[in-house]
Coordinates of N, CA and C and ligand atoms in Angstrom, one line a residue:
X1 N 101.5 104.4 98.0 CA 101.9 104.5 99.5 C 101.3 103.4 100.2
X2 N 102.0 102.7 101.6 CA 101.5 101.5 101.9 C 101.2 101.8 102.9
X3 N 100.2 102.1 103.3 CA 99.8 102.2 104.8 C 99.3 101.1 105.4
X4 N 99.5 100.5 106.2 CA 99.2 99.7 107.1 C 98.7 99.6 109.0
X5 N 98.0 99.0 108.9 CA 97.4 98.6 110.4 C 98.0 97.9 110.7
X6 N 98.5 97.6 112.1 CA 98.9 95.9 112.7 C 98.0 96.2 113.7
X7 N 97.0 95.2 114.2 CA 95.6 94.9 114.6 C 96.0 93.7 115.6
X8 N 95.4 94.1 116.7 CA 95.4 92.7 117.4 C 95.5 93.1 119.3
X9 N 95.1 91.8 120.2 CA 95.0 92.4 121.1 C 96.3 92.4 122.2
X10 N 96.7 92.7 123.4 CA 97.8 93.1 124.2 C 99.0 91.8 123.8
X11 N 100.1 92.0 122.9 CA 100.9 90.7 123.1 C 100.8 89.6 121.9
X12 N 99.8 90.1 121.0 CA 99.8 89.5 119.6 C 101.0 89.2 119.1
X13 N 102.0 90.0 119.3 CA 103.1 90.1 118.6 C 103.4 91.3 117.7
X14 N 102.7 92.8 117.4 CA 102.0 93.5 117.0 C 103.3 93.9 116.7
X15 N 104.0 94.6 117.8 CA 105.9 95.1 117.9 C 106.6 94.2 116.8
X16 N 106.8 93.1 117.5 CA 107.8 91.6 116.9 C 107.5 92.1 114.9
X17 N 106.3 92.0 114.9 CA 106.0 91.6 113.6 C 106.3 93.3 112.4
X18 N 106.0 94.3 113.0 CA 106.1 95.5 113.1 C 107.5 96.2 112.3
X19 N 108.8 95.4 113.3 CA 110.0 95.4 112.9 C 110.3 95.0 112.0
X20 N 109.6 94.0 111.5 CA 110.3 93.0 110.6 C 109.6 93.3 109.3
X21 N 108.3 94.0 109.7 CA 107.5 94.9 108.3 C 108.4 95.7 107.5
X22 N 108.9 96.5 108.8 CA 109.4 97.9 107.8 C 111.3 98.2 107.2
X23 N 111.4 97.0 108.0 CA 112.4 96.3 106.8 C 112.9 96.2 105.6
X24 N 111.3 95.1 105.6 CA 111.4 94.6 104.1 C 110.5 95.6 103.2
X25 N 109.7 96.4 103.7 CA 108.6 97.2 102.8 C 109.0 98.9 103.1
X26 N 110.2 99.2 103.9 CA 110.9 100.4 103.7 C 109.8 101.5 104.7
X27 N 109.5 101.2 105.3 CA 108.1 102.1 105.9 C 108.2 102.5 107.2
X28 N 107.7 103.9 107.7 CA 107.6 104.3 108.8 C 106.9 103.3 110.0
X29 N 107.7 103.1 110.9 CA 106.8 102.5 111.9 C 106.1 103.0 113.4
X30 N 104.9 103.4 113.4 CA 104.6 104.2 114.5 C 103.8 103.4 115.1
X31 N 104.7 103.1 116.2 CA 103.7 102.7 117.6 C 103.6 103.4 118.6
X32 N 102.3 103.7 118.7 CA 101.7 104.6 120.1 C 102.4 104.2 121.5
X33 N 102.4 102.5 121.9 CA 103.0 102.3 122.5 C 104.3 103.1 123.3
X34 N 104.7 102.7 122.3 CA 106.5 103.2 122.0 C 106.5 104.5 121.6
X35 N 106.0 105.3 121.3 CA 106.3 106.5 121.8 C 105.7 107.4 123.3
X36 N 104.4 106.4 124.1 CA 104.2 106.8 125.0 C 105.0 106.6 126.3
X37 N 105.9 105.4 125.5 CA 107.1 104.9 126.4 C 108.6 105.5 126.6
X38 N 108.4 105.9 125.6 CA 109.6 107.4 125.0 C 108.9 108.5 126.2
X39 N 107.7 109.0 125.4 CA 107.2 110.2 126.8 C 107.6 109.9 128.6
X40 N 107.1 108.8 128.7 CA 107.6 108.4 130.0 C 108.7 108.9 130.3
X41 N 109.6 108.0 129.7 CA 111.0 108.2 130.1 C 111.9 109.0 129.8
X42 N 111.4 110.1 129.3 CA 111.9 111.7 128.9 C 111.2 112.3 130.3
X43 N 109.9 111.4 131.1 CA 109.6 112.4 132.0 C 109.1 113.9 132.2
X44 N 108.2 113.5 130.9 CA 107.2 114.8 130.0 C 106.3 115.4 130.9
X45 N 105.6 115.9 130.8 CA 103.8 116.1 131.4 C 103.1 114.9 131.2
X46 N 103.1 114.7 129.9 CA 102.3 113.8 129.1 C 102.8 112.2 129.5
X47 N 103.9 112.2 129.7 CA 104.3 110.8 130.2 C 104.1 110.5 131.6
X48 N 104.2 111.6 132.4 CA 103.8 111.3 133.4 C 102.1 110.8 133.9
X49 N 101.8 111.7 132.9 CA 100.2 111.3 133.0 C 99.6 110.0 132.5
X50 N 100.5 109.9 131.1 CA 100.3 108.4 130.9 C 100.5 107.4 131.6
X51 N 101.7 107.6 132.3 CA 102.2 106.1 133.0 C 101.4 105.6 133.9
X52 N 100.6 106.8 134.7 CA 99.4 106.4 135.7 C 98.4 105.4 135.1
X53 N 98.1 105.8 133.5 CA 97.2 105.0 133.1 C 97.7 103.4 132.4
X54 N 98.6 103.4 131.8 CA 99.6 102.7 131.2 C 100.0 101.3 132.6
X55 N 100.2 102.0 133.3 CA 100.7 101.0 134.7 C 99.4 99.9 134.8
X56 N 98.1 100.6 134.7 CA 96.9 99.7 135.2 C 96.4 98.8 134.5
X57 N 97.3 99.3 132.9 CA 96.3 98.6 131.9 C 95.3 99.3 131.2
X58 N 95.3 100.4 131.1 CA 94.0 101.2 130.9 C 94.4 102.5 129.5
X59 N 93.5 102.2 128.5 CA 93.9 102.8 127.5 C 93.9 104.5 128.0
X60 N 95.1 104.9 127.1 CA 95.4 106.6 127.2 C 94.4 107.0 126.6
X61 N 94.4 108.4 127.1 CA 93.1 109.4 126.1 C 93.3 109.2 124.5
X62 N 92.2 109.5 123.9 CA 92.4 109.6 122.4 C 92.7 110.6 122.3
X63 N 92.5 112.0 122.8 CA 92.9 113.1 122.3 C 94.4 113.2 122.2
X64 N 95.1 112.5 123.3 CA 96.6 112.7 123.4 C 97.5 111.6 122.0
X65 N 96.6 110.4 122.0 CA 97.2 109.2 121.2 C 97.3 110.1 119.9
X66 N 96.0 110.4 119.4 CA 95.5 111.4 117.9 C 96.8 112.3 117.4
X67 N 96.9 113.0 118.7 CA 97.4 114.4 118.6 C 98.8 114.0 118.5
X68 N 99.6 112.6 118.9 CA 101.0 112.5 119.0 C 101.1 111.8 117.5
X69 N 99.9 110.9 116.5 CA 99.9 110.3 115.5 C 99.8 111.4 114.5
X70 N 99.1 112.3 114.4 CA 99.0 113.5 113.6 C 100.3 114.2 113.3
X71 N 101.3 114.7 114.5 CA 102.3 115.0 114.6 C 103.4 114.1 113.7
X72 N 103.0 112.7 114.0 CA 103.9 111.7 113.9 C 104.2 112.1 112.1
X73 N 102.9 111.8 111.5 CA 102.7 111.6 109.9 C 103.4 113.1 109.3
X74 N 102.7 114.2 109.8 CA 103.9 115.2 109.9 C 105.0 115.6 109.6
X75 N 105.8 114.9 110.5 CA 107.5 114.8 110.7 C 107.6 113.9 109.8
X76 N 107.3 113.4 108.8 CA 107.4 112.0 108.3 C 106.9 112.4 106.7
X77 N 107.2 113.9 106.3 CA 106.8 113.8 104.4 C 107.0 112.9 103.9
X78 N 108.3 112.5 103.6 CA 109.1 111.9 102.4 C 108.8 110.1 102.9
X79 N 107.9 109.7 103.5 CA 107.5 108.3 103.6 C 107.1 107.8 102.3
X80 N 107.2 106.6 102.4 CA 107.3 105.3 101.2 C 105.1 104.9 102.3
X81 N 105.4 105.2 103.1 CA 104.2 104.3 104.0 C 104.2 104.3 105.3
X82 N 103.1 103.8 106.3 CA 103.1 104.1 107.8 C 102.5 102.6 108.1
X83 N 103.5 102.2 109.2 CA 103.0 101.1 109.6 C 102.3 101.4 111.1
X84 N 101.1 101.1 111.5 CA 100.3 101.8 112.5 C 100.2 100.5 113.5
X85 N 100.7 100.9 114.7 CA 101.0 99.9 116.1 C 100.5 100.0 117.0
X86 N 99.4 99.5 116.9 CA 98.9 99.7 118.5 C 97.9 100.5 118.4
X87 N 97.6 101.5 116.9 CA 96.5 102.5 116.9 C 95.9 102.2 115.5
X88 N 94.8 102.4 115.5 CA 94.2 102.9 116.3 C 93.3 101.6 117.5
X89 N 93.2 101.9 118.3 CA 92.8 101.0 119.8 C 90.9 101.2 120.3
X90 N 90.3 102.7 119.6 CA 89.3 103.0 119.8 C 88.1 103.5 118.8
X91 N 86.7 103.2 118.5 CA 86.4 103.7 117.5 C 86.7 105.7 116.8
X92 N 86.5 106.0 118.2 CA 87.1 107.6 118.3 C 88.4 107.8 117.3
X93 N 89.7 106.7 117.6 CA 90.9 106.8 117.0 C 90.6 106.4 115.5
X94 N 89.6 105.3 115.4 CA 89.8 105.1 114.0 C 89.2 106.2 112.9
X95 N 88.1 106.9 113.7 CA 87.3 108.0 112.7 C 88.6 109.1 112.5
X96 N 89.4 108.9 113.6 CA 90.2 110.5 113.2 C 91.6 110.2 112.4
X97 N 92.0 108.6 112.3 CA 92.6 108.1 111.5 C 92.7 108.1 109.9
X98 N 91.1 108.0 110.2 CA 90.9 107.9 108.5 C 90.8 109.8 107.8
X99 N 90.2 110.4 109.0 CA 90.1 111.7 108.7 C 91.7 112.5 108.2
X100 N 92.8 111.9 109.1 CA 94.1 112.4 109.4 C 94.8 112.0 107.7
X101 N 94.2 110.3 107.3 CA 94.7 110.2 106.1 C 94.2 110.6 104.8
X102 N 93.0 110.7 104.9 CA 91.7 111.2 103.9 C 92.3 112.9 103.6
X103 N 92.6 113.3 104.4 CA 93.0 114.9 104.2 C 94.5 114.7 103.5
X104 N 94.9 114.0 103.7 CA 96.4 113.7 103.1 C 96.5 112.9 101.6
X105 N 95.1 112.7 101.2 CA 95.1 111.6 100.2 C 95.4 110.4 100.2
X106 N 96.1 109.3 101.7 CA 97.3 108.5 101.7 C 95.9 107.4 102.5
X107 N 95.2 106.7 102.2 CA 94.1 105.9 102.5 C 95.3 104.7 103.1
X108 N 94.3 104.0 104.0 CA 94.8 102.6 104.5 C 94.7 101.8 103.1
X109 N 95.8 100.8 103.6 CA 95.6 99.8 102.4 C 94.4 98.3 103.0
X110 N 95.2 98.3 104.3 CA 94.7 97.3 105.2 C 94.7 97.1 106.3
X111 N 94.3 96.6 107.1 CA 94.2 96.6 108.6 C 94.4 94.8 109.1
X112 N 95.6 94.6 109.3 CA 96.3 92.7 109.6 C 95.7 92.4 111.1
X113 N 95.3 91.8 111.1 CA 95.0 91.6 112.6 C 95.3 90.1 112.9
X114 N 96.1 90.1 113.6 CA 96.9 88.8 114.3 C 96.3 88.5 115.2
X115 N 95.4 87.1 115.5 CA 94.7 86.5 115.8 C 95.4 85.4 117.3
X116 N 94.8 85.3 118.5 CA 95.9 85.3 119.2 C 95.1 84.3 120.6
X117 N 94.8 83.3 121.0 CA 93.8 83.5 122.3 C 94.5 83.9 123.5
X118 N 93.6 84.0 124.3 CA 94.1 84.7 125.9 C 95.0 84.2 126.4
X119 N 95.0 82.5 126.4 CA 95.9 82.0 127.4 C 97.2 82.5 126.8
X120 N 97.3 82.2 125.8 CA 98.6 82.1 124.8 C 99.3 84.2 125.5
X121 N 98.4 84.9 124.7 CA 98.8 86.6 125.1 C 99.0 86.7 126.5
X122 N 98.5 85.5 127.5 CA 98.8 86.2 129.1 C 100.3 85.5 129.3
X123 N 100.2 84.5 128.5 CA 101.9 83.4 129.0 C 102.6 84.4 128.3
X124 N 102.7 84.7 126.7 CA 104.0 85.9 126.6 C 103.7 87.0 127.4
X125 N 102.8 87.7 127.7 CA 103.1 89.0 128.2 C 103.6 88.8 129.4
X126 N 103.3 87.6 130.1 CA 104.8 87.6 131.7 C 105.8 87.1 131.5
X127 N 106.1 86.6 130.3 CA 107.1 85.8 129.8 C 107.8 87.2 129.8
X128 N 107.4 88.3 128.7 CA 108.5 89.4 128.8 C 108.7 89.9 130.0
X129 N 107.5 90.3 130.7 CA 107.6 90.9 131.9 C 109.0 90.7 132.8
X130 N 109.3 89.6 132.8 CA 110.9 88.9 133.7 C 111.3 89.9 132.9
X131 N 111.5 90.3 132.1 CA 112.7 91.4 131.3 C 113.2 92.3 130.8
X132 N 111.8 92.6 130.5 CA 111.4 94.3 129.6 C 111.3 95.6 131.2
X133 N 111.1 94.5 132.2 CA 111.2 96.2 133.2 C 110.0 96.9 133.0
X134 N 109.0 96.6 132.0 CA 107.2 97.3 131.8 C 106.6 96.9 133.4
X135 N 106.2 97.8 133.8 CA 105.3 97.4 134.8 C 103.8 96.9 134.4
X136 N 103.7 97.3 132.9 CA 102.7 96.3 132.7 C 102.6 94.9 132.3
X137 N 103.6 94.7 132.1 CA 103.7 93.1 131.7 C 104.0 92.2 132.9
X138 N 104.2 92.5 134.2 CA 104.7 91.7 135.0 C 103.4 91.6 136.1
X139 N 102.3 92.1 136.1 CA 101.1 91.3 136.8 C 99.9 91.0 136.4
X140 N 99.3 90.0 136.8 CA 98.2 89.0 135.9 C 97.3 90.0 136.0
X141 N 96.8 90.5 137.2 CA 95.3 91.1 137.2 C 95.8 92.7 135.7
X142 N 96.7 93.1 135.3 CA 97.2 94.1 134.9 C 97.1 93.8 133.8
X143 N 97.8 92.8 133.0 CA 97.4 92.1 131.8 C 96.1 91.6 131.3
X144 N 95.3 90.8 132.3 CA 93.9 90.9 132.6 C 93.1 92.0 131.9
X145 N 93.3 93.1 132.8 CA 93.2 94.4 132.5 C 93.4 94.8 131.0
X146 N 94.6 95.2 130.6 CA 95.0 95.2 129.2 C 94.6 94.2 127.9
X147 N 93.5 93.1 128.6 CA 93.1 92.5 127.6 C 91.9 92.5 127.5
X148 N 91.1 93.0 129.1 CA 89.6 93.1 128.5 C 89.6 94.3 128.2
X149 N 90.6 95.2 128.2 CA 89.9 96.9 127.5 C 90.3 96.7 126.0
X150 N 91.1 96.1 125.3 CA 91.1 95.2 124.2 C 89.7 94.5 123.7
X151 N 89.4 93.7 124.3 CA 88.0 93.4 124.1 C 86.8 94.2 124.0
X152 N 86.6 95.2 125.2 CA 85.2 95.8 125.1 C 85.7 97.4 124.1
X153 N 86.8 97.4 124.0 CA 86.5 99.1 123.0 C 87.5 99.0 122.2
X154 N 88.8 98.2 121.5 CA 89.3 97.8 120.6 C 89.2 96.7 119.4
X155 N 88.0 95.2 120.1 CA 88.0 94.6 119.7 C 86.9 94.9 118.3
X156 N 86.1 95.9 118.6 CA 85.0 96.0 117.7 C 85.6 96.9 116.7
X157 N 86.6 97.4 116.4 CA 86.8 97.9 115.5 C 86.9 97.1 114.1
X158 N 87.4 96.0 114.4 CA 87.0 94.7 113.4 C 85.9 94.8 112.3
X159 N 84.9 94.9 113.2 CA 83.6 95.3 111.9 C 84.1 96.6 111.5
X160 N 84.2 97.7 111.8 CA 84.6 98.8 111.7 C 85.4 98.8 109.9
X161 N 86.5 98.3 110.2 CA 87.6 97.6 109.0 C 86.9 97.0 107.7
X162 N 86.1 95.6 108.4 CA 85.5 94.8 107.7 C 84.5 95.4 106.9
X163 N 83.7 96.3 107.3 CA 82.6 97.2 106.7 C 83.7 98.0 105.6
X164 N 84.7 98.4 105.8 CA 85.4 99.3 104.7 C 86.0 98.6 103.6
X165 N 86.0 96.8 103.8 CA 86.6 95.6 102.6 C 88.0 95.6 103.5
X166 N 87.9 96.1 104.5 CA 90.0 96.3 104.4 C 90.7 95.4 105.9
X167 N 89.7 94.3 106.5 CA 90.6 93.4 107.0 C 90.6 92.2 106.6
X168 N 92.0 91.9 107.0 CA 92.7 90.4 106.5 C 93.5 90.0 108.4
X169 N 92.5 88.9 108.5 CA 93.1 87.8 109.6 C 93.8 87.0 108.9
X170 N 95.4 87.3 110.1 CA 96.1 86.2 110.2 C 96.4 85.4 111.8
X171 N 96.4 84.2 111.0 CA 97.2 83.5 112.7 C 98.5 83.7 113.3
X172 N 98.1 84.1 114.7 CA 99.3 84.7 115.1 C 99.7 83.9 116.2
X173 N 99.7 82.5 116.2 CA 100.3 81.9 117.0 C 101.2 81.1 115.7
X174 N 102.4 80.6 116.3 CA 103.4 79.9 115.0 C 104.6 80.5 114.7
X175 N 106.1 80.1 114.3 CA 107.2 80.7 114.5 C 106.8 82.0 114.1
X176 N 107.6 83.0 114.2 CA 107.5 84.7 113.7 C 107.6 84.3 112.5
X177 N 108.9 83.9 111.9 CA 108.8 83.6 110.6 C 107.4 83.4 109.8
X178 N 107.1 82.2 110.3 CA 106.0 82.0 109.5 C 104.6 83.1 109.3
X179 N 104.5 83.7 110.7 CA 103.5 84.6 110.6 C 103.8 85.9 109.9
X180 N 105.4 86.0 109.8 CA 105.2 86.8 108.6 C 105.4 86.8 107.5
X181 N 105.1 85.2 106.8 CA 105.5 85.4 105.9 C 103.7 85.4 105.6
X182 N 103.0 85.1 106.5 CA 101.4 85.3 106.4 C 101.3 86.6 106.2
X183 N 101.6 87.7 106.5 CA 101.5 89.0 106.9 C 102.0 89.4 105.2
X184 N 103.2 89.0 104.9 CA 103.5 89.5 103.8 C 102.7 88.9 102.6
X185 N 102.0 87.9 102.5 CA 100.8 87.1 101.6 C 99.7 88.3 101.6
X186 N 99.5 88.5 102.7 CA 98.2 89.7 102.6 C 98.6 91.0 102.3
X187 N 99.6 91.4 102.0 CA 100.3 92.6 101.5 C 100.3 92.8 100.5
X188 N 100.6 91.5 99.9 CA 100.8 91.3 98.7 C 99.6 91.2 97.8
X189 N 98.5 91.0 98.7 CA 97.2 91.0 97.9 C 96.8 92.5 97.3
X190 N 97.6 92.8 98.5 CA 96.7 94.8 98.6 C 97.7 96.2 97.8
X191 N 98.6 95.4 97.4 CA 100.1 96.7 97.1 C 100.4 96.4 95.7
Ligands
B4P201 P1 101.6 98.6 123.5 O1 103.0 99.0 123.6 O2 100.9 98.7 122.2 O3 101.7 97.1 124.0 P2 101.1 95.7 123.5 O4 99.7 95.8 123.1 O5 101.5 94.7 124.6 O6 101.8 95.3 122.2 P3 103.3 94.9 122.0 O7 103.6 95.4 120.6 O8 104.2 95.4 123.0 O9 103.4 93.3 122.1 P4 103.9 92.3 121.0 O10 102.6 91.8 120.6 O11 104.8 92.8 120.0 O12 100.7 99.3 124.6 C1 101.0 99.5 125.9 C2 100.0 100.4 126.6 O13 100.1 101.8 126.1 C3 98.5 100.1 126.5 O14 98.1 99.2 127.5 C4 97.9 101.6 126.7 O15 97.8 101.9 128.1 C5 98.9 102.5 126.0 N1 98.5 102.7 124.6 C6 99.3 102.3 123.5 N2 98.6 102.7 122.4 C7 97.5 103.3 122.7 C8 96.4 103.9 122.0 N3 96.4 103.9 120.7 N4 95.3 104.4 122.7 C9 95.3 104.4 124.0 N5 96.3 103.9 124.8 C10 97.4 103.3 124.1 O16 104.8 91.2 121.8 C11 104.4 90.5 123.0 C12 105.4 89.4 123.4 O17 105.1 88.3 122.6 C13 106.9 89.8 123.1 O18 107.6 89.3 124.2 C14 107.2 88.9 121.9 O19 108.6 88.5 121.9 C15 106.3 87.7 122.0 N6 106.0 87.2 120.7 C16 105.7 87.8 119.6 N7 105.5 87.0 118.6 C17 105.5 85.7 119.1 C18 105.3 84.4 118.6 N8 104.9 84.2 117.3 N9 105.4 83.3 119.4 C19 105.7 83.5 120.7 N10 105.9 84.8 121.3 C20 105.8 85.8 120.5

């Protein structure tokens, strides 16, 4: 079973690269994101609640992220593998990540973290903003936002990985192509 992390901070390319995973390696792809953006726009409880936080840049609760990933894996027996987007974002998410797969027997393989600097993540993320309609991609201080909560409570999971043998940096500036064909190099080490 291939389980996978995609790692990295607001705008890496985490989505882009994501798609183009589960393609070629046949695998579930769950991003928290994207399904909190589903909730939204079903106009849930839960979406509604997120979007307050989501709009500012400000990571969702972990109890709700957990509780929608648990579900996720769930609905999802007959998987080949889980490609994980965007989560886990917190040390809280990653203890209950590993707990969620540990009970299931289905261990991470690795955790990719696309390597990315600020300037570069704030030019695409208003680059999409003209077009995706996110209220979070279309203001600096908001992006700002979404990149230092990135920093102070996502960025440290790194050691977190690294302590368990199971991260692999890649560079995540350079056509898609190429970055995934880096992504699929480190796959290949682990599958
Ligand atoms: P996400 O949806 O995960 O948003 P993101 O971090 O911006 O990643 P995304 O996948 O969209 O960007 P990508 O790098 O693909 O989260 C949004 C919000 O939801 C969070 O702020 C938080 O509030 C909440 N949330 C989600 N998960 C949570 C969790 N686990 N816990 C708590 N809260 C959570 O792409 C960015 C842009 O770059 C695209 O336009 C793309 O085309 C472009 N791009 C990609 N690769 C490129 C390349 N090589 N060169 C140039 N441009 C590239």
């Amino acid at each position: 079973m291939l389980n996978i992390i995609l790692f990295g901070p607001p705008g890496a390319g985490k989505g882009t690269q994501a798609t183009k995973l589960i393609e070629k390696y046949n695998i579930v792809h769950l991003s928290t994101g994207d399904i909190l953006r589903g909730e939204v726009a079903a106009g849930t409880k839960l979406g509604l609640e997120a979007k307050q936080l989501m709009d500012k840049g400000i990571l969702v609760s972990d109890d709700i992220v957990i509780g929608m990933i648990d579900s996720k894996i769930s609905s999802n027996p007959a998987a080949k593998g889980f490609i994980f987007d965007g989560f886990p974002r917190t040390l809280a998410q990653a203890n209950a990540l590993d707990e969620l797969l540990e009970k299931r027997s289905i261990p991470i393989k690795a955790t990719l973290a696309l390597e990315v600097n600020n300037e570069e993540l704030t030019k695409r993320i208003l680059l999409r903003g003209k077009s995706s309609g996110r209220a979070d991609d279309q203001d600096e201080a908001t992006v700002r936002k979404r990149v230092e909560e990135y920093s102070t409570k996502t960025a440290p999971l790194k050691d977190y990985y690294k302590k368990q043998g199971k991260l692999h940096s890649v560079n995540g500036i350079g056509s898609i192509d190429d970055i995934f064909k880096a992504l699929c190099t480190e796959i290949s080490l682990v599958n």
